[in-house]
Amino acid sequence: LFSILVAPVLMLFQTKFVWAILLRRTIGWPSQQRADHSTSFGEAVSMHGVQTLLGVAAGVLSYSYLPDYFWWFVPVIGGVLLSIPLSMLSSSVHLGRITRDLGLFMTPEERKRPEVLLEFDQAMAAVQSKPMSALGALREPHAQALHLALLPSDELLSRRQQHYAQGLMYKVMEEGLHSLSTSEKRELFSRVDSLRELHDWVWSTTAE
């Protein structure tokens, strides 16, 4: 029943996207909201208000001109007319927690945590019990390689930014890593060339 009611709403959304493409309008694809958030009445009206009006108009026209077929249209019209409350109900955090407590709509992974995630939990617990220092991150080849792989290229940096990073590196070599502030460490650790040079320096010297 729920699928029957939701299907017309989805078809209207798809129709909206097709018309937007034909009219050469930009179709946004914002990031999904994965945190707990219930749809408010205002949000539901702004998203489904036009659909509700179309459902009312279609219902009035079908009942006025095709009364014998009106009840055949009810499953289609009903989903559009109920789009606002259905949207609010299906996004309810409170209702979601109740269904979870009852064991409804849960995936097998939610019922029993996969082995790979259990191993991940153990690895994260071990890391958190022995956090790696900044100097340790510079010395550890695996951490260094992962960090460098995630950093953007230094080609986008201005000459002034490159000189600033080079100055921070010389400061570390002369006074030690502890001489840098948190913001300076963050700046230094976000530069590929300076970080590689500093990594080589750490391995080639015994001084901290």
PDB file of C-alpha atoms in Angstrom:
ATOM      1  CA  LEU A   1       0.000   0.000   0.000  1.00  0.00           C
ATOM      2  CA  PHE A   2       2.802   2.398   0.889  1.00  0.00           C
ATOM      3  CA  SER A   3       4.549   1.677  -2.428  1.00  0.00           C
ATOM      4  CA  ILE A   4       1.342   2.359  -4.338  1.00  0.00           C
ATOM      5  CA  LEU A   5       0.941   5.720  -2.612  1.00  0.00           C
ATOM      6  CA  VAL A   6       4.574   6.747  -3.106  1.00  0.00           C
ATOM      7  CA  ALA A   7       4.855   5.720  -6.784  1.00  0.00           C
ATOM      8  CA  PRO A   8       2.838   8.699  -8.177  1.00  0.00           C
ATOM      9  CA  VAL A   9       4.955  11.148  -6.189  1.00  0.00           C
ATOM     10  CA  LEU A  10       8.137   9.658  -7.622  1.00  0.00           C
ATOM     11  CA  MET A  11       6.696   9.856 -11.141  1.00  0.00           C
ATOM     12  CA  LEU A  12       5.977  13.558 -10.670  1.00  0.00           C
ATOM     13  CA  PHE A  13       9.529  14.172  -9.496  1.00  0.00           C
ATOM     14  CA  GLN A  14      10.877  12.326 -12.538  1.00  0.00           C
ATOM     15  CA  THR A  15       8.602  14.355 -14.808  1.00  0.00           C
ATOM     16  CA  LYS A  16       9.933  17.530 -13.211  1.00  0.00           C
ATOM     17  CA  PHE A  17      13.518  16.465 -13.914  1.00  0.00           C
ATOM     18  CA  VAL A  18      12.722  15.599 -17.553  1.00  0.00           C
ATOM     19  CA  TRP A  19      11.082  19.000 -18.152  1.00  0.00           C
ATOM     20  CA  ALA A  20      14.037  20.730 -16.519  1.00  0.00           C
ATOM     21  CA  ILE A  21      16.400  18.950 -18.926  1.00  0.00           C
ATOM     22  CA  LEU A  22      14.266  19.841 -21.950  1.00  0.00           C
ATOM     23  CA  LEU A  23      14.174  23.490 -20.828  1.00  0.00           C
ATOM     24  CA  ARG A  24      17.959  23.412 -20.279  1.00  0.00           C
ATOM     25  CA  ARG A  25      17.684  24.235 -16.633  1.00  0.00           C
ATOM     26  CA  THR A  26      20.329  23.225 -14.140  1.00  0.00           C
ATOM     27  CA  ILE A  27      19.369  20.248 -11.994  1.00  0.00           C
ATOM     28  CA  GLY A  28      21.087  20.326  -8.634  1.00  0.00           C
ATOM     29  CA  TRP A  29      22.225  17.214  -6.830  1.00  0.00           C
ATOM     30  CA  PRO A  30      23.010  18.335  -3.274  1.00  0.00           C
ATOM     31  CA  SER A  31      24.690  16.078  -0.758  1.00  0.00           C
ATOM     32  CA  GLN A  32      22.382  13.750   1.127  1.00  0.00           C
ATOM     33  CA  GLN A  33      21.361  14.471   4.696  1.00  0.00           C
ATOM     34  CA  ARG A  34      22.341  11.284   6.512  1.00  0.00           C
ATOM     35  CA  ALA A  35      21.947  12.602  10.032  1.00  0.00           C
ATOM     36  CA  ASP A  36      18.687  12.310  11.975  1.00  0.00           C
ATOM     37  CA  HIS A  37      16.352  14.991  10.654  1.00  0.00           C
ATOM     38  CA  SER A  38      12.576  14.918  10.449  1.00  0.00           C
ATOM     39  CA  THR A  39      10.938  16.781   7.582  1.00  0.00           C
ATOM     40  CA  SER A  40       9.094  19.812   8.919  1.00  0.00           C
ATOM     41  CA  PHE A  41       5.666  20.867   7.679  1.00  0.00           C
ATOM     42  CA  GLY A  42       7.148  23.882   5.899  1.00  0.00           C
ATOM     43  CA  GLU A  43       9.728  21.753   4.090  1.00  0.00           C
ATOM     44  CA  ALA A  44       7.065  19.245   3.047  1.00  0.00           C
ATOM     45  CA  VAL A  45       4.775  21.984   1.713  1.00  0.00           C
ATOM     46  CA  SER A  46       7.563  23.645  -0.262  1.00  0.00           C
ATOM     47  CA  MET A  47       8.504  20.307  -1.824  1.00  0.00           C
ATOM     48  CA  HIS A  48       5.056  18.740  -2.364  1.00  0.00           C
ATOM     49  CA  GLY A  49       2.677  21.716  -2.428  1.00  0.00           C
ATOM     50  CA  VAL A  50       2.374  21.810  -6.219  1.00  0.00           C
ATOM     51  CA  GLN A  51       1.898  18.046  -6.337  1.00  0.00           C
ATOM     52  CA  THR A  52      -0.930  18.272  -3.805  1.00  0.00           C
ATOM     53  CA  LEU A  53      -2.675  20.960  -5.858  1.00  0.00           C
ATOM     54  CA  LEU A  54      -2.324  18.815  -8.982  1.00  0.00           C
ATOM     55  CA  GLY A  55      -3.839  15.894  -7.093  1.00  0.00           C
ATOM     56  CA  VAL A  56      -6.799  18.015  -5.966  1.00  0.00           C
ATOM     57  CA  ALA A  57      -7.364  19.284  -9.505  1.00  0.00           C
ATOM     58  CA  ALA A  58      -7.124  15.788 -10.969  1.00  0.00           C
ATOM     59  CA  GLY A  59      -9.538  14.442  -8.367  1.00  0.00           C
ATOM     60  CA  VAL A  60     -12.125  17.155  -8.983  1.00  0.00           C
ATOM     61  CA  LEU A  61     -11.927  16.767 -12.770  1.00  0.00           C
ATOM     62  CA  SER A  62     -12.139  12.973 -12.693  1.00  0.00           C
ATOM     63  CA  TYR A  63     -15.086  13.020 -10.288  1.00  0.00           C
ATOM     64  CA  SER A  64     -16.889  15.676 -12.330  1.00  0.00           C
ATOM     65  CA  TYR A  65     -16.378  14.280 -15.830  1.00  0.00           C
ATOM     66  CA  LEU A  66     -15.622  10.585 -15.219  1.00  0.00           C
ATOM     67  CA  PRO A  67     -17.497   9.634 -12.044  1.00  0.00           C
ATOM     68  CA  ASP A  68     -17.656   5.967 -13.020  1.00  0.00           C
ATOM     69  CA  TYR A  69     -13.865   5.760 -13.161  1.00  0.00           C
ATOM     70  CA  PHE A  70     -13.139   7.990 -10.200  1.00  0.00           C
ATOM     71  CA  TRP A  71     -12.469   5.141  -7.751  1.00  0.00           C
ATOM     72  CA  TRP A  72     -10.002   3.626 -10.191  1.00  0.00           C
ATOM     73  CA  PHE A  73      -7.994   6.853  -9.963  1.00  0.00           C
ATOM     74  CA  VAL A  74      -8.010   6.940  -6.166  1.00  0.00           C
ATOM     75  CA  PRO A  75      -4.741   4.936  -5.708  1.00  0.00           C
ATOM     76  CA  VAL A  76      -2.924   7.379  -8.009  1.00  0.00           C
ATOM     77  CA  ILE A  77      -4.570  10.556  -6.746  1.00  0.00           C
ATOM     78  CA  GLY A  78      -4.410   9.429  -3.104  1.00  0.00           C
ATOM     79  CA  GLY A  79      -0.614   9.192  -3.136  1.00  0.00           C
ATOM     80  CA  VAL A  80      -0.301  12.722  -4.515  1.00  0.00           C
ATOM     81  CA  LEU A  81      -2.867  14.141  -2.077  1.00  0.00           C
ATOM     82  CA  LEU A  82      -1.095  12.496   0.857  1.00  0.00           C
ATOM     83  CA  SER A  83       2.425  13.428  -0.299  1.00  0.00           C
ATOM     84  CA  ILE A  84       2.894  16.017   2.474  1.00  0.00           C
ATOM     85  CA  PRO A  85       1.925  13.782   5.437  1.00  0.00           C
ATOM     86  CA  LEU A  86       3.671  10.771   3.864  1.00  0.00           C
ATOM     87  CA  SER A  87       6.879  12.774   3.512  1.00  0.00           C
ATOM     88  CA  MET A  88       6.716  13.887   7.134  1.00  0.00           C
ATOM     89  CA  LEU A  89       5.774  10.413   8.398  1.00  0.00           C
ATOM     90  CA  SER A  90       8.448   8.523   6.466  1.00  0.00           C
ATOM     91  CA  SER A  91      11.174  10.900   7.723  1.00  0.00           C
ATOM     92  CA  SER A  92      10.097  10.840  11.363  1.00  0.00           C
ATOM     93  CA  VAL A  93      13.090  10.158  13.616  1.00  0.00           C
ATOM     94  CA  HIS A  94      10.817   9.048  16.464  1.00  0.00           C
ATOM     95  CA  LEU A  95       8.970   6.561  14.254  1.00  0.00           C
ATOM     96  CA  GLY A  96      12.275   5.304  12.866  1.00  0.00           C
ATOM     97  CA  ARG A  97      13.574   4.561  16.352  1.00  0.00           C
ATOM     98  CA  ILE A  98      10.379   2.693  17.209  1.00  0.00           C
ATOM     99  CA  THR A  99      10.606   0.502  14.099  1.00  0.00           C
ATOM    100  CA  ARG A 100      14.296  -0.137  14.844  1.00  0.00           C
ATOM    101  CA  ASP A 101      13.464  -1.268  18.385  1.00  0.00           C
ATOM    102  CA  LEU A 102      10.873  -3.609  16.867  1.00  0.00           C
ATOM    103  CA  GLY A 103      13.465  -4.987  14.444  1.00  0.00           C
ATOM    104  CA  LEU A 104      11.668  -3.684  11.342  1.00  0.00           C
ATOM    105  CA  PHE A 105      13.312  -2.388   8.116  1.00  0.00           C
ATOM    106  CA  MET A 106      16.775  -3.486   9.283  1.00  0.00           C
ATOM    107  CA  THR A 107      19.481  -4.876   7.017  1.00  0.00           C
ATOM    108  CA  PRO A 108      21.379  -8.065   7.941  1.00  0.00           C
ATOM    109  CA  GLU A 109      24.471  -5.932   8.678  1.00  0.00           C
ATOM    110  CA  GLU A 110      22.496  -3.960  11.257  1.00  0.00           C
ATOM    111  CA  ARG A 111      21.344  -7.116  12.982  1.00  0.00           C
ATOM    112  CA  LYS A 112      24.837  -8.657  13.049  1.00  0.00           C
ATOM    113  CA  ARG A 113      27.893  -6.479  12.527  1.00  0.00           C
ATOM    114  CA  PRO A 114      30.093  -7.867   9.686  1.00  0.00           C
ATOM    115  CA  GLU A 115      33.469  -9.371  10.549  1.00  0.00           C
ATOM    116  CA  VAL A 116      35.357  -6.728   8.564  1.00  0.00           C
ATOM    117  CA  LEU A 117      33.731  -3.971  10.632  1.00  0.00           C
ATOM    118  CA  LEU A 118      34.520  -5.802  13.852  1.00  0.00           C
ATOM    119  CA  GLU A 119      38.173  -5.901  12.819  1.00  0.00           C
ATOM    120  CA  PHE A 120      37.955  -2.211  11.955  1.00  0.00           C
ATOM    121  CA  ASP A 121      36.569  -1.450  15.421  1.00  0.00           C
ATOM    122  CA  GLN A 122      39.455  -3.324  17.003  1.00  0.00           C
ATOM    123  CA  ALA A 123      42.008  -1.489  14.870  1.00  0.00           C
ATOM    124  CA  MET A 124      40.477   1.896  15.724  1.00  0.00           C
ATOM    125  CA  ALA A 125      40.428   1.029  19.422  1.00  0.00           C
ATOM    126  CA  ALA A 126      44.116   0.114  19.246  1.00  0.00           C
ATOM    127  CA  VAL A 127      44.938   3.402  17.495  1.00  0.00           C
ATOM    128  CA  GLN A 128      42.961   5.436  20.003  1.00  0.00           C
ATOM    129  CA  SER A 129      44.634   3.676  22.924  1.00  0.00           C
ATOM    130  CA  LYS A 130      48.054   4.613  21.504  1.00  0.00           C
ATOM    131  CA  PRO A 131      47.586   7.850  19.542  1.00  0.00           C
ATOM    132  CA  MET A 132      50.356   8.718  17.091  1.00  0.00           C
ATOM    133  CA  SER A 133      52.207  11.975  17.658  1.00  0.00           C
ATOM    134  CA  ALA A 134      53.083  14.405  14.879  1.00  0.00           C
ATOM    135  CA  LEU A 135      56.680  13.223  14.949  1.00  0.00           C
ATOM    136  CA  GLY A 136      55.537   9.611  14.827  1.00  0.00           C
ATOM    137  CA  ALA A 137      53.363  10.408  11.805  1.00  0.00           C
ATOM    138  CA  LEU A 138      56.417  11.873  10.067  1.00  0.00           C
ATOM    139  CA  ARG A 139      58.520   8.800  10.853  1.00  0.00           C
ATOM    140  CA  GLU A 140      55.900   6.162   9.982  1.00  0.00           C
ATOM    141  CA  PRO A 141      56.191   5.405   6.213  1.00  0.00           C
ATOM    142  CA  HIS A 142      52.624   4.087   5.888  1.00  0.00           C
ATOM    143  CA  ALA A 143      51.104   7.126   7.582  1.00  0.00           C
ATOM    144  CA  GLN A 144      53.312   9.385   5.473  1.00  0.00           C
ATOM    145  CA  ALA A 145      52.305   7.684   2.214  1.00  0.00           C
ATOM    146  CA  LEU A 146      48.603   7.830   3.054  1.00  0.00           C
ATOM    147  CA  HIS A 147      48.861  11.491   4.058  1.00  0.00           C
ATOM    148  CA  LEU A 148      50.667  12.431   0.835  1.00  0.00           C
ATOM    149  CA  ALA A 149      48.122  10.550  -1.287  1.00  0.00           C
ATOM    150  CA  LEU A 150      45.290  12.616   0.190  1.00  0.00           C
ATOM    151  CA  LEU A 151      46.977  16.000  -0.252  1.00  0.00           C
ATOM    152  CA  PRO A 152      46.451  18.252  -3.302  1.00  0.00           C
ATOM    153  CA  SER A 153      49.363  19.156  -5.537  1.00  0.00           C
ATOM    154  CA  ASP A 154      51.619  22.053  -4.538  1.00  0.00           C
ATOM    155  CA  GLU A 155      51.373  23.370  -8.080  1.00  0.00           C
ATOM    156  CA  LEU A 156      48.279  25.316  -7.009  1.00  0.00           C
ATOM    157  CA  LEU A 157      50.239  27.195  -4.342  1.00  0.00           C
ATOM    158  CA  SER A 158      51.486  30.720  -4.823  1.00  0.00           C
ATOM    159  CA  ARG A 159      55.153  31.559  -4.439  1.00  0.00           C
ATOM    160  CA  ARG A 160      54.437  33.284  -1.136  1.00  0.00           C
ATOM    161  CA  GLN A 161      52.738  30.144   0.230  1.00  0.00           C
ATOM    162  CA  GLN A 162      55.643  27.980  -0.885  1.00  0.00           C
ATOM    163  CA  HIS A 163      58.154  30.269   0.844  1.00  0.00           C
ATOM    164  CA  TYR A 164      56.060  30.255   4.019  1.00  0.00           C
ATOM    165  CA  ALA A 165      55.991  26.433   4.084  1.00  0.00           C
ATOM    166  CA  GLN A 166      59.738  26.350   3.463  1.00  0.00           C
ATOM    167  CA  GLY A 167      60.265  28.729   6.385  1.00  0.00           C
ATOM    168  CA  LEU A 168      58.238  26.484   8.673  1.00  0.00           C
ATOM    169  CA  MET A 169      60.338  23.517   7.648  1.00  0.00           C
ATOM    170  CA  TYR A 170      63.573  25.362   8.467  1.00  0.00           C
ATOM    171  CA  LYS A 171      62.077  26.359  11.816  1.00  0.00           C
ATOM    172  CA  VAL A 172      61.433  22.705  12.636  1.00  0.00           C
ATOM    173  CA  MET A 173      64.954  21.744  11.629  1.00  0.00           C
ATOM    174  CA  GLU A 174      66.461  24.404  13.877  1.00  0.00           C
ATOM    175  CA  GLU A 175      64.103  24.438  16.874  1.00  0.00           C
ATOM    176  CA  GLY A 176      62.194  21.157  16.696  1.00  0.00           C
ATOM    177  CA  LEU A 177      58.639  20.219  15.835  1.00  0.00           C
ATOM    178  CA  HIS A 178      57.401  21.352  19.257  1.00  0.00           C
ATOM    179  CA  SER A 179      58.277  24.948  18.337  1.00  0.00           C
ATOM    180  CA  LEU A 180      55.374  25.124  15.881  1.00  0.00           C
ATOM    181  CA  SER A 181      51.877  26.148  16.862  1.00  0.00           C
ATOM    182  CA  THR A 182      48.887  23.988  15.970  1.00  0.00           C
ATOM    183  CA  SER A 183      48.029  26.163  12.977  1.00  0.00           C
ATOM    184  CA  GLU A 184      51.641  26.075  11.769  1.00  0.00           C
ATOM    185  CA  LYS A 185      51.743  22.278  12.039  1.00  0.00           C
ATOM    186  CA  ARG A 186      48.507  22.057  10.087  1.00  0.00           C
ATOM    187  CA  GLU A 187      49.976  24.350   7.447  1.00  0.00           C
ATOM    188  CA  LEU A 188      53.193  22.352   7.194  1.00  0.00           C
ATOM    189  CA  PHE A 189      51.411  18.989   7.064  1.00  0.00           C
ATOM    190  CA  SER A 190      49.280  20.179   4.142  1.00  0.00           C
ATOM    191  CA  ARG A 191      52.245  20.842   1.798  1.00  0.00           C
ATOM    192  CA  VAL A 192      53.448  17.903  -0.294  1.00  0.00           C
ATOM    193  CA  ASP A 193      57.027  18.968  -1.112  1.00  0.00           C
ATOM    194  CA  SER A 194      57.815  20.327   2.359  1.00  0.00           C
ATOM    195  CA  LEU A 195      56.333  17.276   4.031  1.00  0.00           C
ATOM    196  CA  ARG A 196      58.430  14.922   1.889  1.00  0.00           C
ATOM    197  CA  GLU A 197      61.593  16.887   2.611  1.00  0.00           C
ATOM    198  CA  LEU A 198      60.822  16.969   6.320  1.00  0.00           C
ATOM    199  CA  HIS A 199      60.146  13.218   6.298  1.00  0.00           C
ATOM    200  CA  ASP A 200      63.548  12.589   4.711  1.00  0.00           C
ATOM    201  CA  TRP A 201      65.196  14.887   7.259  1.00  0.00           C
ATOM    202  CA  VAL A 202      63.577  13.073  10.191  1.00  0.00           C
ATOM    203  CA  TRP A 203      64.862   9.711   8.919  1.00  0.00           C
ATOM    204  CA  SER A 204      68.345  11.064   8.209  1.00  0.00           C
ATOM    205  CA  THR A 205      68.840  12.588  11.667  1.00  0.00           C
ATOM    206  CA  THR A 206      68.495  11.379  15.239  1.00  0.00           C
ATOM    207  CA  ALA A 207      67.516  14.758  16.712  1.00  0.00           C
ATOM    208  CA  GLU A 208      63.880  15.384  17.564  1.00  0.00           C
TER     209      GLU A 208
END
